[in-house]
PDB file of C-alpha atoms in Angstrom:
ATOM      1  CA  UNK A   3      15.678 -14.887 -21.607  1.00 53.00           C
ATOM      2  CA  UNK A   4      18.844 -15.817 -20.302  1.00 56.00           C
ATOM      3  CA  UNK A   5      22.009 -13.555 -20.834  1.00 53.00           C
ATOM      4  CA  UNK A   6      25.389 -15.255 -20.407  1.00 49.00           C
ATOM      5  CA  UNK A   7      28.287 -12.878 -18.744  1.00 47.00           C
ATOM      6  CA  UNK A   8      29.549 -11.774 -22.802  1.00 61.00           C
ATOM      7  CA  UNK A   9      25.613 -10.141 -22.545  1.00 70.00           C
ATOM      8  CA  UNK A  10      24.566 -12.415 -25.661  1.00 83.00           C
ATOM      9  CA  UNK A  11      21.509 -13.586 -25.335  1.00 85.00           C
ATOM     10  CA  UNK A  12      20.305 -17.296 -25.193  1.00 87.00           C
ATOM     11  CA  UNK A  13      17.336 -19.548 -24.884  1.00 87.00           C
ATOM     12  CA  UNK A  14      14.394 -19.560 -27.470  1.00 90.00           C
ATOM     13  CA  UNK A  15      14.308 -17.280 -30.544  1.00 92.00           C
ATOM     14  CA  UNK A  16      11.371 -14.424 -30.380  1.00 92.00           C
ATOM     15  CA  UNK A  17       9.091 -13.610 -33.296  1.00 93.00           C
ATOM     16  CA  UNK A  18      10.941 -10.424 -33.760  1.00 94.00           C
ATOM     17  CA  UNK A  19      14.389 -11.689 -33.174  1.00 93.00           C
ATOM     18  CA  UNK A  20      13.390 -14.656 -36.073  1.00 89.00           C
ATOM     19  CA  UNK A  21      11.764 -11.493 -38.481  1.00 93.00           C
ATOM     20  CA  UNK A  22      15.265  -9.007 -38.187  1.00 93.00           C
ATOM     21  CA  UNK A  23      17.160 -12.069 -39.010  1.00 92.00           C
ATOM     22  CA  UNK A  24      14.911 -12.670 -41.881  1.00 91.00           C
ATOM     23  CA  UNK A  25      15.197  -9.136 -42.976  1.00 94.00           C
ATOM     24  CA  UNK A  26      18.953  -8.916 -42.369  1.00 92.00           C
ATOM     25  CA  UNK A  27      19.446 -12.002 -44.662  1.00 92.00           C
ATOM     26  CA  UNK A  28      17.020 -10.667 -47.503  1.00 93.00           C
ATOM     27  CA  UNK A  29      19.032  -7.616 -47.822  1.00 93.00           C
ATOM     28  CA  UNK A  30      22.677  -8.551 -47.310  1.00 91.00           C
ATOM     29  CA  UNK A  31      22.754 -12.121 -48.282  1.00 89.00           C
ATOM     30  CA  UNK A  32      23.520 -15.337 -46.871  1.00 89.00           C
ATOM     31  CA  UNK A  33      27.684 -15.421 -45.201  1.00 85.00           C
ATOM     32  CA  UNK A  34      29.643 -13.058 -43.082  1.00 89.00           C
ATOM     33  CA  UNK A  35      28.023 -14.530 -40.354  1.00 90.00           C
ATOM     34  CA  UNK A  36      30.611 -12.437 -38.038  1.00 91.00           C
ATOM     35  CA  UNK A  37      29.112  -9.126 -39.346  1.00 92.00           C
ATOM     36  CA  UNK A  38      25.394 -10.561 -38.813  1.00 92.00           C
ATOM     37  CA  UNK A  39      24.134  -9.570 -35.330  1.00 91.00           C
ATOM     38  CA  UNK A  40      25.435  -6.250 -35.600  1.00 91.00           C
ATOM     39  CA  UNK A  41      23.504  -5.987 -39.139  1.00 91.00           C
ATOM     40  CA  UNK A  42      20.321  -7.089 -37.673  1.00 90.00           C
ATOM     41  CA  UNK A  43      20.194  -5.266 -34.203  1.00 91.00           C
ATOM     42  CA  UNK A  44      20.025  -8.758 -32.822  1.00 92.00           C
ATOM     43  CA  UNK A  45      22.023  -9.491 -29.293  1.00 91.00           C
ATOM     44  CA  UNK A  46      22.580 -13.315 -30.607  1.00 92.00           C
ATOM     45  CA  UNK A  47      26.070 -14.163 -31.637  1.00 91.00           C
ATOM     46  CA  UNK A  48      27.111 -15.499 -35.056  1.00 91.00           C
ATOM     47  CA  UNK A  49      26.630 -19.168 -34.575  1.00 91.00           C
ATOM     48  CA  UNK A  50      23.335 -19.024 -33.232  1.00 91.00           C
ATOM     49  CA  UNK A  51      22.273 -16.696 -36.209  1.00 92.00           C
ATOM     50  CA  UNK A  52      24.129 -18.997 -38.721  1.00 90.00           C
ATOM     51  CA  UNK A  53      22.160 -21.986 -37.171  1.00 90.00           C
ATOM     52  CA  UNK A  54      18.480 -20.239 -36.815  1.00 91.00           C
ATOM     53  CA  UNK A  55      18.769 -19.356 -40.524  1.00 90.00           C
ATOM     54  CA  UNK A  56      20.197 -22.583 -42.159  1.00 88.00           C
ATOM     55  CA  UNK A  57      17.663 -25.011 -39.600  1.00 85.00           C
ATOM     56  CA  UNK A  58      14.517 -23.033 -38.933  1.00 87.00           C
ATOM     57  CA  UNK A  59      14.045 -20.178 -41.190  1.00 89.00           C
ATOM     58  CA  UNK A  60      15.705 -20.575 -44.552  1.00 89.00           C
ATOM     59  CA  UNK A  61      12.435 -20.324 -47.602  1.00 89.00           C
ATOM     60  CA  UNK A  62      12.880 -23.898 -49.151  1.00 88.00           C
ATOM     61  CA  UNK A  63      12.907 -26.339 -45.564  1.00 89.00           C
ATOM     62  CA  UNK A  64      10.788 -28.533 -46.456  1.00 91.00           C
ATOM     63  CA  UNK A  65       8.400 -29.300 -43.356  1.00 88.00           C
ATOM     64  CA  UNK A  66       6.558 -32.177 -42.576  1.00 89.00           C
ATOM     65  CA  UNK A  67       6.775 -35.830 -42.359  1.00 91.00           C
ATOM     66  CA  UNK A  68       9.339 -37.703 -44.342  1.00 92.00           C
ATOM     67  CA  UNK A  69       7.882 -39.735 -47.242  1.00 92.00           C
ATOM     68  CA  UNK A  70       8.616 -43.773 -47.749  1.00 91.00           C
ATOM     69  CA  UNK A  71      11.074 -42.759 -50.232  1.00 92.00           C
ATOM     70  CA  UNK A  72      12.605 -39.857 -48.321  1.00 92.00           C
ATOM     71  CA  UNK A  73      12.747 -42.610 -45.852  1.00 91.00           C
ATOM     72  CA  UNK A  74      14.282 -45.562 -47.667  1.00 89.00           C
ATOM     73  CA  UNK A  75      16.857 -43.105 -49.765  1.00 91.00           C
ATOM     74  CA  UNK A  76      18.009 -42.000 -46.056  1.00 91.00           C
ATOM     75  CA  UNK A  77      18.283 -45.847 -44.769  1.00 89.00           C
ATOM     76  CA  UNK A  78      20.362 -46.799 -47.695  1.00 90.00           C
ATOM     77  CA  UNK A  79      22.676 -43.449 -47.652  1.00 90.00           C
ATOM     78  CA  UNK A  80      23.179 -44.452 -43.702  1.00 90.00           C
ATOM     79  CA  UNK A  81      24.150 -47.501 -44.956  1.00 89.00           C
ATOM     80  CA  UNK A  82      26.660 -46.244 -47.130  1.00 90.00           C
ATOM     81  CA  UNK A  83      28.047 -42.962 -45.296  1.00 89.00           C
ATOM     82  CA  UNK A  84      27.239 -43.565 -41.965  1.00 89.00           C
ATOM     83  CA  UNK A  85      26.333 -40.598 -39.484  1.00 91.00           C
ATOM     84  CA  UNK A  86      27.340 -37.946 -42.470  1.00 91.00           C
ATOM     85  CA  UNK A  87      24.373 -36.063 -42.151  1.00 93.00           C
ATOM     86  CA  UNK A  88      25.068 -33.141 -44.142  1.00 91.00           C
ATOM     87  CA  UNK A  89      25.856 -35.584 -46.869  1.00 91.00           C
ATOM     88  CA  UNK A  90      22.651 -37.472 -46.568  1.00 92.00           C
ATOM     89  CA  UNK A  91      20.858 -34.143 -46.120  1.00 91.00           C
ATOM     90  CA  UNK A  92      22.068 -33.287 -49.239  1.00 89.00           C
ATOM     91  CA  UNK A  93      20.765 -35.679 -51.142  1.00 91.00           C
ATOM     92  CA  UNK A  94      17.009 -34.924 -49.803  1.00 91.00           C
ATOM     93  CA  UNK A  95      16.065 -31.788 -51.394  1.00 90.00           C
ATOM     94  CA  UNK A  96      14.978 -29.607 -48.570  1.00 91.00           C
ATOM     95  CA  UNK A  97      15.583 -31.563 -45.760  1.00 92.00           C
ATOM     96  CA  UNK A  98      18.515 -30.189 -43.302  1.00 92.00           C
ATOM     97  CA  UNK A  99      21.092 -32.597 -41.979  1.00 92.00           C
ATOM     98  CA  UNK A 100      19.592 -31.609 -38.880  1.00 92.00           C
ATOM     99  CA  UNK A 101      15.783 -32.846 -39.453  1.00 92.00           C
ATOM    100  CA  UNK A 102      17.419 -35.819 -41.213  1.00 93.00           C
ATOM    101  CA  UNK A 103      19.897 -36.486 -37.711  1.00 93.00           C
ATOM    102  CA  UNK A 104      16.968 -36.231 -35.736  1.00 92.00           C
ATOM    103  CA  UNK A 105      14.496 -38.046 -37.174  1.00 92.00           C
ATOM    104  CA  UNK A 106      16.834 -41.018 -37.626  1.00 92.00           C
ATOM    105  CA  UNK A 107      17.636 -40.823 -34.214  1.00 90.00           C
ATOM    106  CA  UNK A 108      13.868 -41.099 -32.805  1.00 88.00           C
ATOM    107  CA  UNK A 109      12.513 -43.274 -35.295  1.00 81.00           C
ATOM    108  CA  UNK A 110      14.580 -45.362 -37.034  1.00 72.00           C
ATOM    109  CA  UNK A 111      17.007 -46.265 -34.051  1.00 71.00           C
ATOM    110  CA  UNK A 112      13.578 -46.677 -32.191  1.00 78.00           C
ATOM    111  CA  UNK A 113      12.352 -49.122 -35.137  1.00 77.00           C
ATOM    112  CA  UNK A 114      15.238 -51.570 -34.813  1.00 72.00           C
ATOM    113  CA  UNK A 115      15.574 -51.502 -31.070  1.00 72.00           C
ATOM    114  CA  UNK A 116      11.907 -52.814 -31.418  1.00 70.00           C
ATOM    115  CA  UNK A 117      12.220 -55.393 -34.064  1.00 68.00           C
ATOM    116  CA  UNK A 118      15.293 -56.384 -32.122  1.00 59.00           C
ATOM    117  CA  UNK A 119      17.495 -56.384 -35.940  1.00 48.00           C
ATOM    118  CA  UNK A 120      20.918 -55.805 -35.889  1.00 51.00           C
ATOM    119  CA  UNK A 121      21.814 -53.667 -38.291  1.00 49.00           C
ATOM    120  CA  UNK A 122      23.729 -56.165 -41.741  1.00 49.00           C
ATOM    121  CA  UNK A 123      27.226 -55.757 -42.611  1.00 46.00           C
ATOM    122  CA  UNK A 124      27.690 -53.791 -45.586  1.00 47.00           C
ATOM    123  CA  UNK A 125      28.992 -54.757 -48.649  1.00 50.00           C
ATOM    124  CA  UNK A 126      32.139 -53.388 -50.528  1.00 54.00           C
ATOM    125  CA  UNK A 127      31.573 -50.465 -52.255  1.00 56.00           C
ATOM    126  CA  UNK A 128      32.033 -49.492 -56.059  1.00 58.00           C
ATOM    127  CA  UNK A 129      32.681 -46.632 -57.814  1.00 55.00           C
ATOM    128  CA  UNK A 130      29.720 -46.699 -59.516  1.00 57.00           C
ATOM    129  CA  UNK A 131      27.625 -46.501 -56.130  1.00 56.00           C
ATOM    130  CA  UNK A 132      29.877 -43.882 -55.155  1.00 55.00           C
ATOM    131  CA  UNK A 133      28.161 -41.567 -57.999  1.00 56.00           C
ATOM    132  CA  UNK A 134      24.634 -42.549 -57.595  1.00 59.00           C
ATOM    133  CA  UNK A 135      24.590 -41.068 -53.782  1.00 58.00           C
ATOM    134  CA  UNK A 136      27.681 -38.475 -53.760  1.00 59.00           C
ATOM    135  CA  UNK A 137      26.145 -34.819 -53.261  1.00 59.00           C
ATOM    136  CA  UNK A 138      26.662 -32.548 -56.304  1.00 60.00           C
ATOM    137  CA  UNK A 139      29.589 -30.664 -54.311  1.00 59.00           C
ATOM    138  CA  UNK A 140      31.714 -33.282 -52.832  1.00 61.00           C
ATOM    139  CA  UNK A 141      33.530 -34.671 -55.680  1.00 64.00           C
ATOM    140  CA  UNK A 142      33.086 -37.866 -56.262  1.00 62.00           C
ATOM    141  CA  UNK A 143      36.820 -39.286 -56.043  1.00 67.00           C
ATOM    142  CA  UNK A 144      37.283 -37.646 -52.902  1.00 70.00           C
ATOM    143  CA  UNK A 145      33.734 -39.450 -51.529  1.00 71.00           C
ATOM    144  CA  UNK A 146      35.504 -42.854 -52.597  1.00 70.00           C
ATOM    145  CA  UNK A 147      38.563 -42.532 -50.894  1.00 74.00           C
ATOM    146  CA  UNK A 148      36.485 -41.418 -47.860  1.00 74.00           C
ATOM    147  CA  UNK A 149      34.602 -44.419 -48.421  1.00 75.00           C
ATOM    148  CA  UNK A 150      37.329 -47.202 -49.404  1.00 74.00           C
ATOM    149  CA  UNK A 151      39.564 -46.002 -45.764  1.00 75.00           C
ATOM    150  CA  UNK A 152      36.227 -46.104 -43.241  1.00 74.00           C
ATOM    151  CA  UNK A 153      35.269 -49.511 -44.221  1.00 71.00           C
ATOM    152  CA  UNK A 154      38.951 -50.657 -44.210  1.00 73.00           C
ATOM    153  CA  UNK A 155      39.106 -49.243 -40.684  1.00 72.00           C
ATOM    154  CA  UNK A 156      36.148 -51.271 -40.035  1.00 69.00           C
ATOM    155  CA  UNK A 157      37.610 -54.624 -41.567  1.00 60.00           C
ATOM    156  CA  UNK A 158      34.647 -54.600 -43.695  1.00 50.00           C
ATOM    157  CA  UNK A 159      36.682 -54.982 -47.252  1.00 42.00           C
TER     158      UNK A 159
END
């Protein structure tokens, strides 16, 4: 694998690299991502390790393709919150923002280039829609006000 000139390594994860992660996580918890490669013997550096875990190795990632109402909950949180991924994600137990990112990108964005549909304008939000999609730890005020300003920056309201 490739070795940049700080000597961490890069490219694909190996089976052993992916199982001292694992076993570094199991006994010292998720965080202190700074103190992780040196935990686990691994010559990665924190972000990488922070990313392997949270995208590909975490216990509950769900796998597999999306169900229709995976699917149609993700159209209509797009809809609402944009590119927010993490937000979306979090809404679709199991699902990381970046499974949900990328299989927007390939198939959906692939779907209405085909069918040639432009995508509607929305309509002005509520407060009450605010609290049907808002993730149990953004609070809900704070979602609005993020809400109310993009589509007013957009001309939408």
């Amino acid at each position: 694998m490739e070795e940049s000139f700080s000597g961490v390594r890069k490219g694909t994860w190996s089976k052993v690299e992916d199982d001292l992660l694992e076993a570094c996580i199991k006994q010292y918890g998720e965080g202190k991502w700074h103190l992780v490669p040196q935990r686990a013997g691994l010559n990665r550096c924190r972000k990488s390790c922070r990313l392997r875990w949270l995208n590909y190795l975490r216990p509950n990632i769900k796998r597999g393709e999306f169900s229709e109402d995976e699917i149609d909950l993700m159209i209509k949180l797009h809809k609402l919150l944009g590119n927010r991924w993490s937000l979306i994600a979090g809404r679709l137990p199991g699902r990381t923002a970046n499974d949900v990112k990328n299989y927007w990108n390939t198939y959906i964005r692939n779907q209405r280039k085909e069918k040639n549909v432009k995508q509607k304008s929305l309509v002005p939000i509520r407060h009450e829609h605010v609290t049907q999609v808002c993730p149990p730890y953004i609070r809900k005020d704070e979602l609005y006000i993020l809400l109310v300003l993009r589509y007013k920056r957009n001309r939408i309201l």
